[in-house]
Coordinates of N, CA, C and O in Angstrom, one line a residue:
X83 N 31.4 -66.2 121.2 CA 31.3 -67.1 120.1 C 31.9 -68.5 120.5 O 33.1 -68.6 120.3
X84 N 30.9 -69.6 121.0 CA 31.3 -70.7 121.4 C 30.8 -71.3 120.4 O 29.7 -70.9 119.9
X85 N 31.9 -72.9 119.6 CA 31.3 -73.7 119.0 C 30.9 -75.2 120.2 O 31.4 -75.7 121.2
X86 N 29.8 -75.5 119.4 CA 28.9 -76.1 120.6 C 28.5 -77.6 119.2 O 28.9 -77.8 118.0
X87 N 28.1 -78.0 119.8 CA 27.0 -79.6 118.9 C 26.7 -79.1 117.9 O 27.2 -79.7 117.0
X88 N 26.2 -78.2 117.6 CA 25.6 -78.0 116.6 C 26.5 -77.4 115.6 O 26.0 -77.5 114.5
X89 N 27.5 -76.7 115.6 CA 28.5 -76.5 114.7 C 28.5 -77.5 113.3 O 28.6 -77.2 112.1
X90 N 28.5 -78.4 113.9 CA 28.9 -79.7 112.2 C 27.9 -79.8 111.7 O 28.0 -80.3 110.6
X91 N 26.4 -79.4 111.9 CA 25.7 -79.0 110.9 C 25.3 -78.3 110.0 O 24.5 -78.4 109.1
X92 N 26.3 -77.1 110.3 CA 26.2 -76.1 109.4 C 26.7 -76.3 107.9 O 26.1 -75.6 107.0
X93 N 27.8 -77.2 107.5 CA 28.1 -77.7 106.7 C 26.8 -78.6 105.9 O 26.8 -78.3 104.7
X94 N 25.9 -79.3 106.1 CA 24.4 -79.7 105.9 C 24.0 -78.6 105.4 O 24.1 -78.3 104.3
X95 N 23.2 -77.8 106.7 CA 22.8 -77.0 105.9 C 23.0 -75.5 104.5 O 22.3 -75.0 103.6
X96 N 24.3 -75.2 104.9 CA 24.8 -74.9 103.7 C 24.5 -75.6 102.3 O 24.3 -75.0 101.3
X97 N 24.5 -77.3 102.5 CA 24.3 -77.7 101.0 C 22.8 -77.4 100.6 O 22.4 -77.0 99.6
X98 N 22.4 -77.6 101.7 CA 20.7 -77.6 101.8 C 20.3 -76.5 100.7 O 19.9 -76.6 99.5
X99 N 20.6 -75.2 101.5 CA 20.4 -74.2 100.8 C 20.6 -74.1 99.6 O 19.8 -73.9 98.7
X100 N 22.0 -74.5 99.5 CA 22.2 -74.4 97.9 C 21.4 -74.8 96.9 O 21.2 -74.2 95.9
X101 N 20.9 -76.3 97.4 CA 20.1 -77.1 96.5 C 19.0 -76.5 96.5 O 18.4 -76.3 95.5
X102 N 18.7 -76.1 97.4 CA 16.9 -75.1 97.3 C 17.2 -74.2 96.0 O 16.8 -74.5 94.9
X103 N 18.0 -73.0 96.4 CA 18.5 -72.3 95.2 C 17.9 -72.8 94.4 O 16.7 -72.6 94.1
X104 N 19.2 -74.0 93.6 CA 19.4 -74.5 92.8 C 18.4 -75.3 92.2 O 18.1 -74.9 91.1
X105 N 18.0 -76.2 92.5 CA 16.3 -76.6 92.1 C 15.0 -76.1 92.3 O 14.0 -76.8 92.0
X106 N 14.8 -74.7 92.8 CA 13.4 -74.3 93.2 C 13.6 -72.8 92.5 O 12.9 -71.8 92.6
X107 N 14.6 -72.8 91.9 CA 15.0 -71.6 90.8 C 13.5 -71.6 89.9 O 12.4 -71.0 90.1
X108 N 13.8 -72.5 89.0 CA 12.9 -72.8 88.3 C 11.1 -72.6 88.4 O 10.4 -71.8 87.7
X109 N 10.8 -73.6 89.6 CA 9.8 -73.8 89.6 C 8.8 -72.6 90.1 O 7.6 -72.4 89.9
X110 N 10.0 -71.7 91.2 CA 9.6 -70.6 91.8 C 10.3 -69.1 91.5 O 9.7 -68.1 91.2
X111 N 11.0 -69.4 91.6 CA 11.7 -68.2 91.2 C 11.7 -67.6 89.7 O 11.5 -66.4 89.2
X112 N 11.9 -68.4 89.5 CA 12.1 -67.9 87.4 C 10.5 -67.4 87.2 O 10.5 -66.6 86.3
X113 N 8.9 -67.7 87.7 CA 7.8 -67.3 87.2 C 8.3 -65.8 88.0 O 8.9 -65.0 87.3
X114 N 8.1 -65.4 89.2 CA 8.4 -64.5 89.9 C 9.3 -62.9 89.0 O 8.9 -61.8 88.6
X115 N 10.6 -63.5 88.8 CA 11.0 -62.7 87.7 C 10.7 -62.1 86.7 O 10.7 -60.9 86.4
X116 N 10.4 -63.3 86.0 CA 9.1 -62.6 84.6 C 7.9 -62.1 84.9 O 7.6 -61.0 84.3
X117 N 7.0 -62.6 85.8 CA 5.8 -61.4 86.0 C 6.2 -60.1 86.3 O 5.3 -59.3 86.4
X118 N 7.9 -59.7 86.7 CA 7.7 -58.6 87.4 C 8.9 -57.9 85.7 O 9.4 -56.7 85.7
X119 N 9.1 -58.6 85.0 CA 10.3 -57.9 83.6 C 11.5 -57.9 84.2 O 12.2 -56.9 84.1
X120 N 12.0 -59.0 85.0 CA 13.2 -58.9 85.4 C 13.9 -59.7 85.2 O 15.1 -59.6 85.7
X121 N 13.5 -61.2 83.9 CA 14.7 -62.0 83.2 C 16.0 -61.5 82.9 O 17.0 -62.0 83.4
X122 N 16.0 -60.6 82.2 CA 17.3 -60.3 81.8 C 18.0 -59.4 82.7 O 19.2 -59.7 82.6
X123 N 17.8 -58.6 83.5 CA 18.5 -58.3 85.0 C 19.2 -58.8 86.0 O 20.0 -58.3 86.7
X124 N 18.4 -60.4 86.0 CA 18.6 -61.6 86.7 C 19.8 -62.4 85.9 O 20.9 -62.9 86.5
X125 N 19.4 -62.3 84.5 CA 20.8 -62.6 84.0 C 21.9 -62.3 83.8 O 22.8 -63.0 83.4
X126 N 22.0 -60.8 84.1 CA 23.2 -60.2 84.4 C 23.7 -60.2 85.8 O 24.9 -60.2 86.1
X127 N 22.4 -60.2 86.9 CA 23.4 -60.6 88.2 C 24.0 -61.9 88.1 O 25.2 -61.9 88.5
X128 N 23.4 -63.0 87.5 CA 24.1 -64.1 87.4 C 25.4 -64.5 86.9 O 26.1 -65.5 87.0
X129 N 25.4 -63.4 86.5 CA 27.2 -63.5 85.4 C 28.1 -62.7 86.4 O 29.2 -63.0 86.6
X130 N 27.4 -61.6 87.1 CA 28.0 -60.9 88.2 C 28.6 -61.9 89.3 O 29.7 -62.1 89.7
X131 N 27.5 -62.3 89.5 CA 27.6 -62.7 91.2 C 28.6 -64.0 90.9 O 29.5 -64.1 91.7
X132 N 28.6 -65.2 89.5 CA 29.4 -66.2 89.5 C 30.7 -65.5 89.0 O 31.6 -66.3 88.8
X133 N 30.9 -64.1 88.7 CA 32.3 -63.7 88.4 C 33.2 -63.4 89.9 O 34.4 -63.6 90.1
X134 N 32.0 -62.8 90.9 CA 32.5 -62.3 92.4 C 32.2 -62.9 93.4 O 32.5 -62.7 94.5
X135 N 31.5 -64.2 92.9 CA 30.7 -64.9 94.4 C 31.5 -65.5 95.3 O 31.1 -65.8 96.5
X136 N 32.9 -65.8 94.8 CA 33.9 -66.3 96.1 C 34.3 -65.6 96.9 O 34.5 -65.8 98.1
X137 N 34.4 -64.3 96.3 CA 34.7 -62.7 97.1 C 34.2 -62.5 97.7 O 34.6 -62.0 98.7
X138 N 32.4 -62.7 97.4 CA 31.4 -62.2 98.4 C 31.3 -62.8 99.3 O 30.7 -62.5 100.3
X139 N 31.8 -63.9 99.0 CA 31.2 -65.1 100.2 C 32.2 -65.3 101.9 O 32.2 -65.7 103.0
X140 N 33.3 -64.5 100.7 CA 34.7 -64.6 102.1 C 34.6 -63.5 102.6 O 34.7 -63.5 103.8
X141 N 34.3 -62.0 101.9 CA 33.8 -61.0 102.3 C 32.9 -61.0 103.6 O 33.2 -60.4 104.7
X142 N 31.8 -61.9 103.3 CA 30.4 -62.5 103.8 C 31.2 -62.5 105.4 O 31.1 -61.7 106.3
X143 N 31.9 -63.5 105.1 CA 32.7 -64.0 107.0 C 32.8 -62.8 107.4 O 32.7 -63.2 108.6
X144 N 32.9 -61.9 107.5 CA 33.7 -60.7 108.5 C 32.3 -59.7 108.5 O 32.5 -58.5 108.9
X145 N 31.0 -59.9 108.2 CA 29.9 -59.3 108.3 C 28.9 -59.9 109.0 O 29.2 -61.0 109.4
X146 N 27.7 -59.5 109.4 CA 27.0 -59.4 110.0 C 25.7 -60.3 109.0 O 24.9 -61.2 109.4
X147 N 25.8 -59.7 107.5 CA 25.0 -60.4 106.8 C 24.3 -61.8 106.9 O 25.0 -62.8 107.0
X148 N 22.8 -62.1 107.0 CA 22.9 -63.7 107.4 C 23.5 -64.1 105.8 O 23.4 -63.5 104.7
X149 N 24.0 -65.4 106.4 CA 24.7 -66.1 105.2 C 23.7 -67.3 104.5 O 24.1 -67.9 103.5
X150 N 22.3 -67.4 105.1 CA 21.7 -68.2 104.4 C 21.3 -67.4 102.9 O 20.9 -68.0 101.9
X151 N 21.3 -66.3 102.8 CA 20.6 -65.6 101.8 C 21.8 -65.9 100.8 O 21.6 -66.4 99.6
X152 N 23.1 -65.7 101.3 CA 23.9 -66.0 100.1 C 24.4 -67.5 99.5 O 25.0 -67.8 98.5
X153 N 23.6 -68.2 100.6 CA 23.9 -69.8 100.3 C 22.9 -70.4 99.1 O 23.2 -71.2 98.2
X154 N 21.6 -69.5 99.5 CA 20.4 -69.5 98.4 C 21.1 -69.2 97.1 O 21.1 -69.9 96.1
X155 N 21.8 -67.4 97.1 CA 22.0 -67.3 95.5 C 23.1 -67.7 95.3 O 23.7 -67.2 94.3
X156 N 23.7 -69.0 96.1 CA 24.5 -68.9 95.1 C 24.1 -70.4 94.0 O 24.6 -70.6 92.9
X157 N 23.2 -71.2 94.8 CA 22.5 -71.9 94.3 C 21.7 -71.6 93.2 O 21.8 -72.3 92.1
X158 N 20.8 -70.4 93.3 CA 20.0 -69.7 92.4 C 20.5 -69.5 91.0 O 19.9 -69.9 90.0
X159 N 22.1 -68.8 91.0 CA 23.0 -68.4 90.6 C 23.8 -69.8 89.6 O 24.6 -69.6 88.7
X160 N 23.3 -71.0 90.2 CA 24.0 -71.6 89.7 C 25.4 -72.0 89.6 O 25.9 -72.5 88.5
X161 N 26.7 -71.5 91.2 CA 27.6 -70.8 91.3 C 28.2 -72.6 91.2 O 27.6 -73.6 91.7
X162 N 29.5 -72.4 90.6 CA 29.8 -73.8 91.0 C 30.0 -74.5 92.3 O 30.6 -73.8 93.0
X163 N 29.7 -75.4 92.7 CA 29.6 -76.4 93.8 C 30.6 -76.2 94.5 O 30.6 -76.0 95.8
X164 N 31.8 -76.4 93.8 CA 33.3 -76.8 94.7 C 33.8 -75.3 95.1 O 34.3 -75.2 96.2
X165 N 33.8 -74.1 94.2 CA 34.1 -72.9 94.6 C 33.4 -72.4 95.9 O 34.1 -71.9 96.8
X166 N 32.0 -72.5 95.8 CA 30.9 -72.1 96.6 C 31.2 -73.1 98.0 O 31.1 -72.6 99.1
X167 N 31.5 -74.5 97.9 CA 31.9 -74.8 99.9 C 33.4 -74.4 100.2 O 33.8 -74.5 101.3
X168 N 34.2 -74.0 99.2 CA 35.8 -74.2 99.5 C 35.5 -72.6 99.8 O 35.8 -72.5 101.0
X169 N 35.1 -71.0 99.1 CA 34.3 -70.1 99.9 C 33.4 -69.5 101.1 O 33.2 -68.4 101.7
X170 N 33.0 -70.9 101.3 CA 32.1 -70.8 102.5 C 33.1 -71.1 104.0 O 33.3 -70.4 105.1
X171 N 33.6 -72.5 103.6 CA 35.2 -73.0 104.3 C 35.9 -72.0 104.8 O 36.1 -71.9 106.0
X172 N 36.3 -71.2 103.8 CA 37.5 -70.0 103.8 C 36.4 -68.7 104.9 O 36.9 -68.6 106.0
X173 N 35.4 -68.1 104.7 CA 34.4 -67.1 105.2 C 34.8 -67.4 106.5 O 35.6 -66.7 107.2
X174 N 33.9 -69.0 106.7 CA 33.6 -69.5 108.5 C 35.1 -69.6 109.5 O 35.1 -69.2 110.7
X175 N 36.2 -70.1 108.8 CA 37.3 -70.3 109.4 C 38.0 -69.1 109.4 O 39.1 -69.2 110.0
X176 N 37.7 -67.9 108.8 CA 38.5 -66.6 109.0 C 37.9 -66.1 110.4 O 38.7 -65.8 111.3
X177 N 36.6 -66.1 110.5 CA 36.2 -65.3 111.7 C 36.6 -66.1 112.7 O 37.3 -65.5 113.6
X178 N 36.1 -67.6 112.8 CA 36.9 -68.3 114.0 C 38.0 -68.3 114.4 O 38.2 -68.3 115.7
X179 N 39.2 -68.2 113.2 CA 40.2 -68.1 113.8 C 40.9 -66.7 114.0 O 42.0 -66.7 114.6
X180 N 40.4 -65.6 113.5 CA 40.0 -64.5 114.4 C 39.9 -64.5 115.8 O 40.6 -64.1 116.8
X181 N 38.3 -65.0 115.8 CA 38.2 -64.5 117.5 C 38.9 -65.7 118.4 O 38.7 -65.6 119.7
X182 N 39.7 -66.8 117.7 CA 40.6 -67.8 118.3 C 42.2 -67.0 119.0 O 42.8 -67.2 120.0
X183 N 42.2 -66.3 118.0 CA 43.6 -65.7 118.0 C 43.7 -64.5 118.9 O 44.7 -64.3 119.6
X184 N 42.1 -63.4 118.8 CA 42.2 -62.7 119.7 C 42.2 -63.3 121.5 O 42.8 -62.8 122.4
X185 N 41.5 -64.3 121.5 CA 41.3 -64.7 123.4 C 42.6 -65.6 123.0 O 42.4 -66.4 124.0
X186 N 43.5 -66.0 122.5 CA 45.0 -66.5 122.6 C 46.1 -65.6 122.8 O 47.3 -65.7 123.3
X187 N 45.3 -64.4 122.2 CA 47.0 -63.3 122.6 C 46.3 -62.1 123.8 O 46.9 -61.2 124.4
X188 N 45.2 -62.3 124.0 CA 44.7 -61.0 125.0 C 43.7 -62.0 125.8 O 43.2 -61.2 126.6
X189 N 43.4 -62.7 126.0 CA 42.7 -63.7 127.0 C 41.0 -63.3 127.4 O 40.2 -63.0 126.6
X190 N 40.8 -63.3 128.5 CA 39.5 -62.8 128.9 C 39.3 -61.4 128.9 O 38.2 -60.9 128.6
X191 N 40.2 -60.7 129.3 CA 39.9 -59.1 129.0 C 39.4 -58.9 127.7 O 38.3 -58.3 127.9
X192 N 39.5 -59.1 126.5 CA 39.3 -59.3 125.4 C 37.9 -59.6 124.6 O 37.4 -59.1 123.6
X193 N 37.3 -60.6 125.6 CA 36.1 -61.0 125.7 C 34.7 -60.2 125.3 O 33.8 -60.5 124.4
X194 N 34.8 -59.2 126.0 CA 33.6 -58.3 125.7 C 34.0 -57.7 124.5 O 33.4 -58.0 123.5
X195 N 34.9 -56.9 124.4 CA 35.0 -56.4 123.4 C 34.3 -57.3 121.8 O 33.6 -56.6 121.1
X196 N 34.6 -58.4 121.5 CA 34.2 -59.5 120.8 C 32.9 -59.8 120.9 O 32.2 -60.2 120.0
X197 N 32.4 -59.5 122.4 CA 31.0 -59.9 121.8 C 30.2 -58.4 121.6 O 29.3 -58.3 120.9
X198 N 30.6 -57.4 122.2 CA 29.9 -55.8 121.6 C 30.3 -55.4 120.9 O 29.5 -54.5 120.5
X199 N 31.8 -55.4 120.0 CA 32.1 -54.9 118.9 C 33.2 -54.7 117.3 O 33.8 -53.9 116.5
X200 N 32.8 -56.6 117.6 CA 33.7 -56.9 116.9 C 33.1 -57.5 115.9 O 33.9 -57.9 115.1
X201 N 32.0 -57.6 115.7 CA 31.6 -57.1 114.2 C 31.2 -56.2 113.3 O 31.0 -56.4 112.1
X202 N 31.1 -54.7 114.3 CA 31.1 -53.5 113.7 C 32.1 -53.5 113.6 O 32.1 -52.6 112.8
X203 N 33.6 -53.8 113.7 CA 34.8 -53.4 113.1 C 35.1 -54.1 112.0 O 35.3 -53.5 111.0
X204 N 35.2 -55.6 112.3 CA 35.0 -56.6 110.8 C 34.2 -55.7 109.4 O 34.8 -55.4 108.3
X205 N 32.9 -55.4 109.8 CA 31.8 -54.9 108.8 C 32.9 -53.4 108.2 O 33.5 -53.3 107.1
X206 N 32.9 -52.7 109.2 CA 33.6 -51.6 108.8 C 34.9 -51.5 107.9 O 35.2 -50.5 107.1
X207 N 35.8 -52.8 108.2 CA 37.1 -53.6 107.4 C 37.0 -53.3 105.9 O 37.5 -52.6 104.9
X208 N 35.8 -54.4 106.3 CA 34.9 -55.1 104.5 C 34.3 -53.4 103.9 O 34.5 -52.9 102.8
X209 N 33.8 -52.9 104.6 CA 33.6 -51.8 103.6 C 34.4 -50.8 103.4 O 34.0 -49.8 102.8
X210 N 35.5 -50.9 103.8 CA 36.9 -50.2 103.5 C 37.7 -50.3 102.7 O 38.4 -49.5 102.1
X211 N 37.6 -51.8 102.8 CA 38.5 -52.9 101.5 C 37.8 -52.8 100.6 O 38.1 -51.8 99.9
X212 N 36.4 -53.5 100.0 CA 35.8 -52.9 98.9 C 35.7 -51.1 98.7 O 35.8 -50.8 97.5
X213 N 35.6 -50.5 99.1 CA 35.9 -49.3 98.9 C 37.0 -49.2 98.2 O 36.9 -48.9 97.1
X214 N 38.1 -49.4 98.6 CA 39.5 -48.9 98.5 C 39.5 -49.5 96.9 O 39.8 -48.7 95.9
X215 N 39.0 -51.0 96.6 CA 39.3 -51.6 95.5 C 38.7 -50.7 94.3 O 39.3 -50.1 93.4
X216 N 37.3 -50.8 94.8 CA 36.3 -49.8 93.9 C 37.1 -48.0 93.2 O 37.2 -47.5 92.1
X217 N 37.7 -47.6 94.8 CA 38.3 -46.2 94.2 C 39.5 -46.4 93.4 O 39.9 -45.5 92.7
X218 N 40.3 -47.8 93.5 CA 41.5 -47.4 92.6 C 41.1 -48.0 91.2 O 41.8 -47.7 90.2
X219 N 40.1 -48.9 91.2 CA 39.9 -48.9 89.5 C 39.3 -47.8 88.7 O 39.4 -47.7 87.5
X220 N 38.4 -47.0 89.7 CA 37.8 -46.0 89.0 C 38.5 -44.4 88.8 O 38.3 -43.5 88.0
X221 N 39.6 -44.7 89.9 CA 40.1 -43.5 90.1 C 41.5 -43.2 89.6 O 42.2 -42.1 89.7
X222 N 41.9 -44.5 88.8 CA 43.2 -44.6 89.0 C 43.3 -44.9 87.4 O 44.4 -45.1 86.9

């Protein structure tokens, strides 16, 4: 995981996305919905996803998930603006300074490991952690 030239664009396109979401909801999305009876379903993920979308989105960093799909809803979603890059900020800089920290305390030995399996462990984290949250409100 080298940052290279192209790094500072991702901040672009992140907005990009959003704005698609966010303006092409309408024109494309919202017919799509209703021909299939899924207005009001849609309206409840909406209230979902802008209750959890900072979660998901920091969640998001330590996964494998592509993140343009979540850049779209959160646009779609109508998620606020300043939550949604100060989340995306928080996601991208967790993993970087992750795999910063690992080649600073373990050096090149370390290396491979990072690039074969260190996002099956990340992934595996995140579904541990939501797990754990899920069993103590339900269970507890």
């Amino acid at each position: 995981m080298v940052c290279d030239d192209r790094d500072h664009r991702f901040g672009h396109r992140r907005r990009i996305r959003y704005a698609i979401g966010y303006f092409a909801f309408e024109s494309i999305g919202k017919p799509i919905l209703e021909f299939y009876g899924k207005s009001e379903s849609f309206g409840e993920f909406t209230q979902w996803f802008n209750e959890w979308g900072v979660w998901i989105l920091i969640a998001k960093g330590w996964t494998p998930f592509p993140y343009k799909v979540l850049t779209i809803t959160a646009g779609v979603t109508q998620m606020p603006f300043l939550e949604f890059m100060l989340a995306s900020v928080v996601a991208r800089a967790m993993r970087f300074y992750l795999v910063a920290g690992l080649l600073y305390f373990f050096g090149e030995p370390i290396r491979d490991f990072i690039e074969k399996r260190l996002t099956l462990v990340t992934s595996v984290f995140v579904v541990l952690l939501v797990g754990g949250f899920v069993a103590v409100r339900y269970l507890f």
